[in-house]
Every structure is written in structure tokens, then in C-alpha cells.
């Protein structure tokens, strides 16, 4: 490709294919890149949750992590590196974009090094496809949060995470908070902040009375929480918040998502005698429907590098109450769409919720401000173009280097 050409690219995308935010972002990015005519190759251990059925223009390559009785820990990183290498040999990727640094940035670099020094083996898929002669590909690593906050800073992973980021052609982070934290605590490489995004058509205000009626009556406010119910989401706080709020208003809570703390949350709710008021909805690829029937969104995370669910709530014009941690203040800005409180301050959180639930005009103003902000700063088409520009920049640089 010449320096000025903008022909479709062959993009390899690597992510954790779960309902977690990084998998959702990668899946939606891949979908939109394919819609724009790029050839998209997902290289994952499963089909990403939001990509079933697989849209046209997207190919899926399984990372087959084989287990063996001797191996207590199946070597996912090696299987992924081989898969990236094989896909590149077969499809001549222009870019490999990995979401989540650990261990994806490392696996991508292994694959790149294999491309530079082809193994020359017989019988491998790759050897037959190209004879081991592909050009090295630029690696883009997108940091999402826990890859840096929890894993990247841990002594077991710190050195190799830093080393792998240095070897990426570009590193992006989903918030300034995360970029600064990475520079300060992991490694000081250039990091471009490209925020997460939302499809404003799919996530828009909508009346779904039949669905809503399944969860609450017309006069009962419905509160939504979406997460993977892990420790970092402070699900105990969520339940405590709801119990406080219920002292003042007859409301219902809808918990969307699955995770290790679901059982304990269920127990707490049961012990408190409000099991009939809390709905555990489980995993769903259609989170927008649950936001669209909600009066309020709540997030009690200990840390969020971004808080994709907050943005999705804003796009659906749902007011937000949350702990003002990490990148969440960057998402909500100063637009008045949310009340952010100090981590653990449940009284203020409940008071903020009560304010929205008891003043429909305030709730409507906050909802509308959130939608405006989502449209103004986080539109999927605009943010996906930023990734596209980055890819073209790196591809041009590679052409210049050749
Ligand atoms: O929050 C999680 O447990 C999932 C995690 C992930 O890696 O999928 O989410 C992270 O990435 C999302 C997408 O960029 C962000 O919206 C979340 O804030 C971030 N989670 C944390 O920082 C805890």
C-alpha cells in the first residue's frame, strides 16, 4: 500500500470474547470496521459474545487452548501467538490490534518475532500458506483497565507487560486516567487516549412497556446495574445502596450480568427479605433493552478505567449515580447527567438516587444531558474513525520503513 492509499485493510483483532467491556468494545469495533469494507479477523478462544451470528466481513479463528493432564495451567499465550502467526501467514494482516495487554500484547509480539524469523517448519498451517515470507505487522495494544490496574502492576506480570507495551507500534488507552496510571506505574511509552464508544441508534431512549411490566409496576422506579459481578464492582455496596434507598421509596433493582459475586448478592438480598424486589437477569447481549426500561443506572465499582455501562446508560438517557472513580468522571464530564460520590459513601449515593427518583424533571434533564454528551463525544462512527486513522498511520509508516 502506498503512503496515500486508503484501501481496505486486513485487521487481526484479539480480545477476551466475554461480556466484559473490553470484549464488547473489540466486537463492536470489528463489526464497524467490517461494515466499512475492511477484512476483519477475530483471533480468540471463543466467538465474541456480541458477535453471534457472525456478521459478514468478519472471519473467526479459534485459539485452541489444548489442556493436558501434566499442565496445570494451559498455555493460552503460546496457542494465541501461534494462532496470530498462522492467521498472518494465511491472510497477510496489515495490523494486529490486541485488546487487553495481558497476555495479548506479549502473544502478538511473539507472533511478530516468528514472522521476522520464520520457523521454517514443515506441516504447520502457516508454512504451507506463504512459505514463511510475510512482512512484519504493526501491533496496536489497547489498554482497558484491569490489564494494567491489577495485572500489569503485579510483580508477576509487570516486567513483561512493560516490555510488551514497548514493542507495540502504538498503545492506546480508553481514558486519560488509565493512560496516566500506565505511564506512572507500568511504563512511560506514548499512549493515545481513544475513549470507548456507543452506537447512538442501538442505545437510544425507547419505551418498552411490556418488558418493563415484567420487572416493576408503573409507579415503582426501576434501577439498573450492569457488570460482571466481580469483587471490583463492590456488589455488597450495590445491595446496601438498594436497601438504603428502599427505606424511602418502593423501587426495584435489576442486576444485569453474571459473575462470581452473584451468589452472595442473592444471599444478601434473601436475608434482607427483598428477594422479590431484585431481579438477577444474567448475561444478555441486549443490555440496551434493560437500560431503556430503567429510571436510574447505578455503579458502585471500586475502580473503573472507563465504565462502558455508564456511557451506554447515558446514551439511553438514563441518569447515573456512581462512585467517581478512575475514568468515570471523564465519561460523565460536567454535563449534569450523573451524580458521582466518593467511593463507599452509600448515604450520599442513596440521596442522589432519591433526588432523581423523586423529581421527574431533574431526571429528564439529567437523562437528556447524558444523551447529548454521549452523542457529542462518544459516537461509535467518530471513535472508530480514530482507530482507522491510527491503523493507516502505522501502515504508511511500515510502507515507509520497507
Ligand atoms: O470491568 C470489568 O471487569 C471488565 C473489564 C474488561 O477488561 O473487559 O472492563 C474494563 O474495560 C472496559 C472497556 O474498556 C471499561 O469500560 C471498564 O471500565 C474496565 N474495567 C475496569 O477498569 C475495572
XYZ file of N, CA, C and O in Angstrom, residues 108-287:
720
model
N 1.115 -11.274 20.786
C 1.240 -10.630 19.469
C 2.708 -10.404 19.133
O 3.141 -10.586 17.988
N 3.490 -10.012 20.149
C 4.908 -9.780 19.868
C 5.631 -11.092 19.527
O 6.486 -11.132 18.647
N 5.253 -12.162 20.195
C 5.832 -13.483 19.853
C 5.530 -13.816 18.392
O 6.394 -14.274 17.645
N 4.278 -13.582 17.999
C 3.874 -13.873 16.615
C 4.657 -12.996 15.641
O 5.088 -13.452 14.573
N 4.840 -11.743 16.026
C 5.604 -10.832 15.162
C 7.047 -11.307 15.018
O 7.614 -11.303 13.919
N 7.612 -11.737 16.117
C 9.005 -12.198 16.062
C 9.117 -13.486 15.243
O 10.104 -13.705 14.545
N 8.085 -14.327 15.318
C 8.079 -15.534 14.479
C 8.007 -15.142 13.005
O 8.607 -15.793 12.149
N 7.276 -14.061 12.706
C 7.184 -13.597 11.320
C 8.550 -13.092 10.846
O 8.962 -13.325 9.710
N 9.247 -12.412 11.751
C 10.568 -11.890 11.369
C 11.588 -13.006 11.182
O 12.511 -12.894 10.396
N 11.414 -14.048 11.968
C 12.360 -15.179 11.905
C 11.535 -16.435 11.685
O 11.310 -17.201 12.629
N 11.052 -16.647 10.463
C 10.103 -17.748 10.232
C 10.668 -19.076 10.697
O 11.840 -19.369 10.452
N 9.850 -19.834 11.375
C 10.344 -21.089 11.934
C 10.776 -22.090 10.869
O 11.593 -22.962 11.151
N 10.234 -21.971 9.625
C 10.645 -22.882 8.565
C 10.312 -24.331 8.856
O 11.010 -25.246 8.422
N 9.249 -24.533 9.567
C 8.860 -25.897 9.911
C 8.030 -26.517 8.795
O 7.480 -25.817 7.962
N 7.925 -27.800 8.821
C 7.059 -28.497 7.873
C 5.766 -28.867 8.584
O 5.762 -29.136 9.768
N 4.699 -28.871 7.820
C 3.449 -29.403 8.358
C 2.597 -28.369 9.057
O 1.425 -28.596 9.270
N 3.136 -27.209 9.402
C 2.310 -26.176 10.051
C 1.418 -25.526 9.005
O 1.753 -25.491 7.821
N 0.278 -25.002 9.455
C -0.645 -24.326 8.535
C 0.086 -23.189 7.850
O -0.004 -22.973 6.650
N 0.851 -22.447 8.640
C 1.492 -21.239 8.148
C 2.502 -21.542 7.061
O 2.543 -20.886 6.019
N 3.319 -22.559 7.288
C 4.382 -22.873 6.342
C 3.784 -23.136 4.964
O 4.307 -22.686 3.946
N 2.638 -23.801 4.928
C 2.038 -24.122 3.639
C 1.428 -22.894 2.985
O 1.418 -22.765 1.777
N 0.933 -21.972 3.780
C 0.246 -20.813 3.202
C 1.201 -19.873 2.480
O 0.933 -19.449 1.358
N 2.281 -19.500 3.085
C 3.107 -18.452 2.485
C 4.561 -18.843 2.350
O 5.345 -18.068 1.822
N 4.898 -20.000 2.821
C 6.321 -20.358 2.812
C 7.074 -19.548 3.844
O 8.293 -19.444 3.822
N 6.352 -18.926 4.751
C 7.008 -18.184 5.831
C 7.615 -16.875 5.365
O 8.693 -16.491 5.788
N 6.885 -16.154 4.490
C 7.510 -14.943 3.942
C 6.721 -13.679 4.116
O 6.829 -12.773 3.291
N 5.927 -13.540 5.133
C 5.108 -12.331 5.296
C 5.916 -11.191 5.905
O 6.875 -11.409 6.651
N 5.398 -9.947 5.633
C 6.033 -8.761 6.248
C 5.623 -8.662 7.719
O 4.494 -9.050 8.074
N 6.500 -8.104 8.528
C 6.104 -7.871 9.929
C 4.882 -6.947 9.995
O 4.737 -6.061 9.156
N 4.039 -7.153 10.961
C 2.826 -6.332 11.101
C 2.978 -5.394 12.298
O 3.628 -5.744 13.285
N 2.371 -4.202 12.221
C 2.354 -3.336 13.410
C 1.356 -3.868 14.434
O 0.277 -4.320 14.063
N 1.735 -3.777 15.707
C 0.830 -4.194 16.790
C 0.241 -2.943 17.444
O 0.980 -2.027 17.829
N -1.076 -2.916 17.575
C -1.741 -1.883 18.377
C -2.235 -2.576 19.647
O -2.925 -3.592 19.571
N -1.864 -2.022 20.787
C -2.369 -2.573 22.053
C -3.298 -1.552 22.702
O -2.901 -0.397 22.923
N -4.517 -1.967 22.962
C -5.454 -1.091 23.678
C -5.577 -1.555 25.125
O -5.909 -2.715 25.383
N -5.309 -0.626 26.029
C -5.406 -0.917 27.471
C -6.832 -0.635 27.934
O -7.402 0.403 27.578
N -7.367 -1.533 28.729
C -8.766 -1.370 29.153
C -8.927 -1.125 30.641
O -9.974 -0.677 31.071
N -7.935 -1.498 31.430
C -8.120 -1.200 32.853
C -7.509 -2.248 33.738
O -6.392 -2.091 34.227
N -8.233 -3.341 33.909
C -7.707 -4.334 34.846
C -6.411 -4.941 34.325
O -5.610 -5.460 35.106
N -6.199 -4.889 32.992
C -4.928 -5.394 32.451
C -3.754 -4.598 33.026
O -2.657 -5.117 33.187
N -3.987 -3.345 33.366
C -2.927 -2.512 33.939
C -3.102 -2.383 35.450
O -2.187 -2.601 36.238
N -4.330 -2.039 35.855
C -4.598 -1.760 37.270
C -4.304 -2.948 38.167
O -3.780 -2.815 39.253
N -4.676 -4.139 37.712
C -4.485 -5.314 38.558
C -3.295 -6.138 38.107
O -2.385 -6.427 38.880
N -3.284 -6.498 36.830
C -2.264 -7.442 36.374
C -0.940 -6.765 36.060
O 0.121 -7.199 36.496
N -1.013 -5.683 35.287
C 0.216 -5.048 34.812
C 1.097 -4.542 35.934
O 2.315 -4.452 35.797
N 0.489 -4.207 37.080
C 1.285 -3.692 38.201
C 1.741 -4.805 39.128
O 2.552 -4.576 40.011
N 1.184 -5.977 38.947
C 1.562 -7.097 39.809
C 2.993 -7.527 39.475
O 3.353 -7.632 38.297
N 3.813 -7.795 40.509
C 5.215 -8.165 40.232
C 5.338 -9.356 39.282
O 6.310 -9.454 38.538
N 4.364 -10.250 39.285
C 4.464 -11.421 38.403
C 4.378 -11.038 36.929
O 4.853 -11.771 36.068
N 3.709 -9.937 36.636
C 3.462 -9.602 35.226
C 4.059 -8.267 34.811
O 4.072 -7.937 33.625
N 4.509 -7.484 35.787
C 4.889 -6.106 35.498
C 5.936 -5.996 34.395
O 5.766 -5.261 33.411
N 7.030 -6.746 34.525
C 8.146 -6.571 33.592
C 7.742 -6.938 32.173
O 8.023 -6.193 31.224
N 7.065 -8.055 32.042
C 6.737 -8.482 30.668
C 5.636 -7.613 30.065
O 5.596 -7.400 28.852
N 4.770 -7.073 30.917
C 3.749 -6.160 30.386
C 4.417 -4.894 29.856
O 4.149 -4.454 28.728
N 5.309 -4.325 30.663
C 6.024 -3.113 30.239
C 6.806 -3.381 28.949
O 6.754 -2.607 27.993
N 7.493 -4.489 28.921
C 8.318 -4.860 27.763
C 7.454 -5.023 26.515
O 7.801 -4.572 25.421
N 6.285 -5.633 26.686
C 5.405 -5.873 25.539
C 4.812 -4.552 25.036
O 4.650 -4.366 23.827
N 4.490 -3.643 25.946
C 3.956 -2.350 25.505
C 5.017 -1.595 24.706
O 4.714 -0.948 23.704
N 6.279 -1.701 25.138
C 7.362 -1.045 24.398
C 7.460 -1.577 22.977
O 7.929 -0.880 22.083
N 7.063 -2.814 22.788
C 7.192 -3.435 21.478
C 5.951 -3.284 20.607
O 5.932 -3.735 19.468
N 4.931 -2.646 21.128
C 3.754 -2.349 20.301
C 4.076 -1.119 19.460
O 4.739 -0.195 19.931
N 3.569 -1.109 18.226
C 3.785 0.070 17.377
C 2.987 1.250 17.924
O 3.368 2.403 17.762
N 1.860 0.962 18.554
C 1.057 2.019 19.183
C 0.329 1.428 20.378
O -0.088 0.269 20.355
N 0.211 2.261 21.401
C -0.550 1.860 22.590
C -1.673 2.876 22.755
O -1.428 4.090 22.684
N -2.879 2.387 22.953
C -3.984 3.304 23.241
C -4.590 2.928 24.593
O -4.458 1.789 25.043
N -5.236 3.906 25.215
C -5.925 3.650 26.486
C -7.310 4.260 26.378
O -7.508 5.250 25.658
N -8.263 3.689 27.112
C -9.649 4.120 26.967
C -9.979 5.374 27.788
O -11.077 5.906 27.667
N -9.026 5.842 28.613
C -9.254 7.105 29.329
C -7.908 7.740 29.653
O -6.870 7.054 29.681
N -7.942 9.040 29.922
C -6.704 9.734 30.322
C -6.231 9.175 31.645
O -5.028 9.051 31.897
N -7.191 8.871 32.508
C -6.837 8.286 33.802
C -5.954 7.062 33.603
O -4.893 6.927 34.219
N -6.372 6.163 32.731
C -5.630 4.908 32.527
C -4.284 5.174 31.858
O -3.276 4.540 32.198
N -4.269 6.124 30.929
C -3.004 6.450 30.257
C -1.996 6.969 31.282
O -0.824 6.550 31.296
N -2.463 7.863 32.147
C -1.541 8.434 33.150
C -1.083 7.368 34.139
O 0.076 7.310 34.524
N -2.003 6.540 34.538
C -1.668 5.487 35.507
C -0.637 4.526 34.902
O 0.302 4.098 35.571
N -0.800 4.211 33.631
C 0.135 3.301 32.956
C 1.514 3.940 32.883
O 2.535 3.303 33.181
N 1.533 5.204 32.482
C 2.820 5.896 32.346
C 3.534 5.969 33.699
O 4.741 5.809 33.793
N 2.746 6.185 34.743
C 3.346 6.357 36.066
C 3.771 5.021 36.680
O 4.825 4.931 37.304
N 2.970 3.989 36.463
C 3.207 2.770 37.244
C 3.643 1.555 36.439
O 4.035 0.552 37.007
N 3.569 1.643 35.132
C 3.999 0.480 34.343
C 5.156 0.869 33.433
O 6.279 0.424 33.603
N 4.865 1.720 32.448
C 5.960 2.180 31.583
C 5.549 3.460 30.873
O 4.379 3.624 30.505
N 6.525 4.331 30.685
C 6.244 5.634 30.098
C 6.453 5.585 28.583
O 7.441 6.093 28.066
N 5.517 4.955 27.888
C 5.551 4.967 26.419
C 4.465 5.933 25.944
O 3.553 6.249 26.716
N 4.558 6.423 24.692
C 3.467 7.288 24.219
C 2.154 6.513 24.196
O 2.114 5.372 23.721
N 1.114 7.101 24.750
C -0.197 6.428 24.781
C -1.241 7.400 24.246
O -1.365 8.524 24.738
N -1.951 6.969 23.236
C -3.021 7.809 22.694
C -4.329 7.433 23.390
O -4.667 6.249 23.477
N -5.036 8.427 23.878
C -6.327 8.137 24.520
C -7.412 8.081 23.438
O -7.663 9.069 22.750
N -7.982 6.925 23.271
C -9.136 6.766 22.369
C -10.260 6.185 23.241
O -10.204 5.027 23.649
N -11.247 7.001 23.558
C -12.259 6.534 24.518
C -13.149 5.455 23.924
O -13.184 5.261 22.698
N -13.857 4.780 24.774
C -14.854 3.822 24.314
C -16.006 4.569 23.644
O -16.108 5.794 23.735
N -16.856 3.813 23.014
C -17.877 4.443 22.177
C -19.198 3.696 22.305
O -19.260 2.594 22.868
N -20.236 4.329 21.769
C -21.566 3.714 21.845
C -22.295 3.982 20.530
O -22.109 5.045 19.917
N -23.069 3.022 20.121
C -23.890 3.194 18.914
C -25.160 3.944 19.329
O -26.007 3.390 20.038
N -25.307 5.206 18.917
C -26.426 6.015 19.428
C -27.778 5.577 18.887
O -28.812 6.016 19.392
N -27.792 4.724 17.869
C -29.081 4.223 17.373
C -29.534 3.018 18.197
O -30.690 2.925 18.607
N -28.594 2.103 18.421
C -28.948 0.921 19.219
C -29.224 1.332 20.663
O -30.164 0.831 21.300
N -28.418 2.247 21.180
C -28.592 2.715 22.561
C -29.270 4.084 22.509
O -28.604 5.116 22.420
N -30.575 4.065 22.533
C -31.336 5.321 22.468
C -32.571 5.148 23.357
O -32.965 4.029 23.663
N -33.166 6.259 23.751
C -34.344 6.124 24.610
C -35.465 5.417 23.847
O -35.663 5.682 22.666
N -36.145 4.540 24.509
C -37.202 3.771 23.845
C -38.189 3.307 24.911
O -37.763 2.965 26.015
N -39.451 3.295 24.569
C -40.434 2.824 25.546
C -40.739 1.338 25.279
O -41.137 0.975 24.168
N -40.530 0.514 26.272
C -40.800 -0.925 26.125
C -41.709 -1.357 27.285
O -41.276 -2.058 28.209
N -42.974 -0.923 27.265
C -43.851 -1.137 28.425
C -44.034 -2.614 28.794
O -44.122 -2.943 29.978
N -44.059 -3.484 27.793
C -44.298 -4.900 28.114
C -43.120 -5.502 28.862
O -43.292 -6.265 29.817
N -41.924 -5.121 28.428
C -40.730 -5.623 29.123
C -40.674 -5.025 30.532
O -40.424 -5.720 31.519
N -40.938 -3.731 30.612
C -40.850 -3.066 31.922
C -41.833 -3.682 32.924
O -41.511 -3.867 34.102
N -42.994 -4.016 32.426
C -44.026 -4.565 33.313
C -43.592 -5.888 33.953
O -44.128 -6.289 34.985
N -42.607 -6.550 33.340
C -42.118 -7.799 33.930
C -41.323 -7.546 35.210
O -41.119 -8.441 36.027
N -40.835 -6.308 35.363
C -39.920 -6.025 36.474
C -40.490 -5.080 37.528
O -40.097 -5.143 38.684
N -41.373 -4.190 37.118
C -41.883 -3.199 38.077
C -43.241 -2.697 37.614
O -43.538 -2.728 36.415
N -44.016 -2.236 38.565
C -45.290 -1.627 38.160
C -45.017 -0.179 37.753
O -43.925 0.356 37.991
N -46.027 0.456 37.164
C -45.828 1.806 36.609
C -45.301 2.796 37.637
O -44.525 3.689 37.331
N -45.773 2.636 38.899
C -45.381 3.630 39.907
C -44.131 3.222 40.693
O -43.739 3.913 41.641
N -43.500 2.132 40.312
C -42.271 1.714 41.019
C -41.046 2.054 40.189
O -40.882 1.523 39.077
N -40.164 2.904 40.695
C -38.935 3.185 39.947
C -38.107 1.902 39.775
O -38.056 1.060 40.670
N -37.475 1.793 38.599
C -36.672 0.612 38.284
C -35.211 1.049 38.141
O -34.907 1.956 37.359
N -34.357 0.411 38.908
C -32.936 0.788 38.929
C -32.128 -0.328 38.279
O -32.379 -1.504 38.527
N -31.175 0.062 37.460
C -30.406 -0.931 36.703
C -28.935 -0.911 37.107
O -28.345 0.163 37.306
N -28.380 -2.097 37.239
C -26.932 -2.235 37.420
C -26.455 -3.253 36.390
O -27.082 -4.293 36.209
N -25.344 -2.939 35.726
C -24.775 -3.892 34.759
C -23.305 -4.085 35.099
O -22.553 -3.114 35.201
N -22.896 -5.327 35.283
C -21.464 -5.601 35.473
C -21.234 -7.103 35.415
O -22.177 -7.889 35.273
N -19.967 -7.468 35.562
C -19.656 -8.900 35.603
C -19.560 -9.403 37.052
O -18.983 -10.459 37.303
N -20.137 -8.664 37.975
C -20.320 -9.095 39.371
C -19.054 -9.695 39.983
O -19.079 -10.762 40.591
N -17.943 -8.982 39.747
C -16.671 -9.398 40.367
C -16.409 -8.502 41.569
O -17.039 -7.455 41.727
N -15.386 -8.869 42.343
C -15.048 -8.121 43.549
C -14.914 -6.625 43.308
O -15.383 -5.808 44.110
N -14.297 -6.257 42.195
C -14.008 -4.840 41.921
C -15.298 -4.020 41.750
O -15.292 -2.800 41.888
N -16.415 -4.697 41.526
C -17.694 -4.000 41.319
C -18.409 -3.700 42.642
O -19.458 -3.072 42.656
N -17.878 -4.213 43.736
C -18.435 -3.978 45.077
C -19.954 -4.230 45.122
O -20.754 -3.329 45.421
N -20.293 -5.459 44.861
C -21.709 -5.822 44.792
C -22.373 -5.703 46.164
O -23.567 -5.399 46.270
N -21.588 -5.895 47.233
C -22.156 -5.676 48.581
C -22.636 -4.233 48.715
O -23.677 -3.958 49.314
N -21.849 -3.308 48.179
C -22.248 -1.895 48.227
C -23.529 -1.677 47.430
O -24.399 -0.898 47.825
N -23.604 -2.348 46.297
C -24.806 -2.198 45.462
C -26.053 -2.596 46.251
O -27.056 -1.866 46.262
N -25.962 -3.734 46.926
C -27.124 -4.215 47.679
C -27.405 -3.276 48.865
O -28.565 -2.916 49.129
N -26.336 -2.855 49.544
C -26.526 -1.936 50.677
C -27.171 -0.625 50.210
O -28.040 -0.055 50.894
N -26.746 -0.155 49.051
C -27.331 1.058 48.460
C -28.832 0.861 48.236
O -29.661 1.699 48.600
N -29.163 -0.276 47.657
C -30.574 -0.542 47.345
C -31.408 -0.615 48.624
O -32.520 -0.065 48.689
N -30.843 -1.252 49.648
C -31.594 -1.369 50.906
C -31.820 0.008 51.529
O -32.895 0.294 52.057
N -30.797 0.867 51.427
C -30.967 2.240 51.945
C -32.072 2.967 51.183
O -32.930 3.629 51.762
N -32.002 2.839 49.873
C -32.961 3.555 49.029
C -34.391 3.090 49.299
O -35.328 3.894 49.346
N -34.516 1.800 49.534
C -35.846 1.224 49.750
C -36.507 1.698 51.041
O -37.712 1.561 51.222
N -35.688 2.256 51.925
C -36.295 2.821 53.139
C -37.155 4.032 52.771
O -38.038 4.430 53.506
N -36.838 4.637 51.625
C -37.525 5.883 51.254
C -38.482 5.723 50.082
O -39.389 6.524 49.911
N -38.220 4.752 49.238
C -39.052 4.633 48.039
C -39.224 3.154 47.681
O -38.276 2.366 47.790
N -40.435 2.832 47.273
C -40.735 1.451 46.859
C -40.211 1.275 45.429
O -40.838 1.716 44.464
N -39.034 0.673 45.303
C -38.409 0.569 43.987
C -37.901 -0.850 43.742
O -37.911 -1.686 44.641
N -37.462 -1.092 42.519
C -36.956 -2.424 42.143
C -35.549 -2.288 41.574
O -35.215 -1.259 40.971
N -34.789 -3.354 41.751
C -33.409 -3.361 41.231
C -33.270 -4.497 40.221
O -33.728 -5.619 40.469
N -32.612 -4.168 39.105
C -32.380 -5.169 38.070
C -30.866 -5.326 37.932
O -30.163 -4.348 37.660
N -30.359 -6.522 38.152
C -28.913 -6.761 38.084
C -28.635 -7.530 36.799
O -29.013 -8.701 36.668
N -27.993 -6.867 35.846
C -27.725 -7.481 34.544
C -26.269 -7.927 34.505
O -25.371 -7.124 34.768
N -26.045 -9.195 34.182
C -24.672 -9.722 34.124
C -24.532 -10.931 35.028
O -25.442 -11.252 35.802
N -23.401 -11.574 34.890
C -23.116 -12.775 35.691
C -21.718 -12.639 36.272
O -20.883 -11.931 35.704
N -21.461 -13.345 37.360
C -20.106 -13.306 37.883
C -20.026 -13.958 39.240
O -21.047 -14.384 39.812
N -18.808 -14.033 39.775
C -18.581 -14.799 40.998
C -19.338 -14.290 42.222
O -19.586 -15.071 43.148
N -19.720 -13.015 42.256
C -20.384 -12.484 43.456
C -21.908 -12.549 43.383
O -22.598 -12.044 44.281
N -22.408 -13.168 42.342
C -23.860 -13.229 42.190
C -24.510 -13.997 43.347
O -25.510 -13.562 43.921
N -23.906 -15.116 43.694
C -24.480 -15.974 44.727
C -24.589 -15.221 46.062
O -25.617 -15.256 46.742
N -23.487 -14.508 46.408
C -23.501 -13.787 47.684
C -24.535 -12.661 47.663
O -25.238 -12.411 48.641
N -24.627 -11.997 46.514
C -25.608 -10.915 46.396
C -27.013 -11.483 46.598
O -27.848 -10.898 47.304
N -27.235 -12.630 46.008
C -28.538 -13.293 46.122
C -28.855 -13.578 47.597
O -29.949 -13.296 48.078
N -27.828 -14.090 48.281
C -27.998 -14.406 49.719
C -28.337 -13.155 50.531
O -29.244 -13.147 51.361
N -27.568 -12.083 50.259
C -27.801 -10.818 50.992
C -29.235 -10.330 50.810
O -29.904 -9.922 51.759
N -29.657 -10.381 49.560
C -30.989 -9.891 49.222
C -32.043 -10.766 49.903
O -33.040 -10.272 50.436
N -31.762 -12.051 49.912
C -32.673 -13.002 50.532
C -32.769 -12.733 52.037
O -33.867 -12.640 52.607
N -31.599 -12.589 52.670
C -31.563 -12.327 54.115
C -32.300 -11.029 54.465
O -32.936 -10.931 55.506
N -32.188 -10.055 53.568
C -32.822 -8.756 53.840
C -34.327 -8.795 53.552
O -35.021 -7.796 53.754
N -34.795 -9.932 53.030
C -36.233 -10.080 52.781
C -36.723 -9.295 51.568
O -37.908 -8.965 51.491
N -35.823 -8.992 50.625
C -36.273 -8.220 49.450
C -36.037 -8.998 48.146
O -35.890 -8.405 47.084
N -36.037 -10.301 48.260
C -35.729 -11.112 47.084
C -36.704 -10.834 45.935
O -36.341 -10.872 44.755
N -37.929 -10.500 46.290
C -38.924 -10.221 45.242
C -38.693 -8.880 44.559
O -39.336 -8.578 43.546
N -37.796 -8.075 45.112
C -37.583 -6.738 44.550
C -36.294 -6.625 43.750
O -35.972 -5.552 43.234
N -35.549 -7.718 43.704
C -34.282 -7.678 42.957
C -34.315 -8.765 41.884
O -34.523 -9.940 42.190
N -34.118 -8.359 40.661
C -34.143 -9.317 39.553
C -32.727 -9.547 39.049
O -32.058 -8.599 38.629
N -32.289 -10.788 39.097
C -30.981 -11.129 38.537
C -31.210 -11.616 37.106
O -31.695 -12.717 36.874
N -30.864 -10.772 36.182
C -31.218 -11.028 34.784
C -30.203 -11.946 34.095
O -30.538 -12.638 33.129
N -28.965 -11.956 34.563
C -27.933 -12.793 33.941
C -27.307 -12.128 32.723
O -27.483 -10.936 32.490
N -26.580 -12.938 31.952
C -25.916 -12.438 30.743
C -26.946 -12.125 29.673
O -27.899 -12.878 29.495
N -26.726 -11.070 28.953
C -27.563 -10.811 27.780
C -26.778 -9.954 26.794
O -26.072 -9.037 27.195
N -26.898 -10.269 25.503
C -26.255 -9.391 24.519
C -27.094 -8.144 24.255
O -26.702 -7.272 23.498
N -28.282 -8.051 24.873
C -29.181 -6.922 24.577
C -29.315 -6.010 25.789
O -30.421 -5.716 26.256
N -28.188 -5.533 26.320
C -28.267 -4.730 27.546
C -29.077 -3.462 27.335
O -29.670 -2.940 28.278
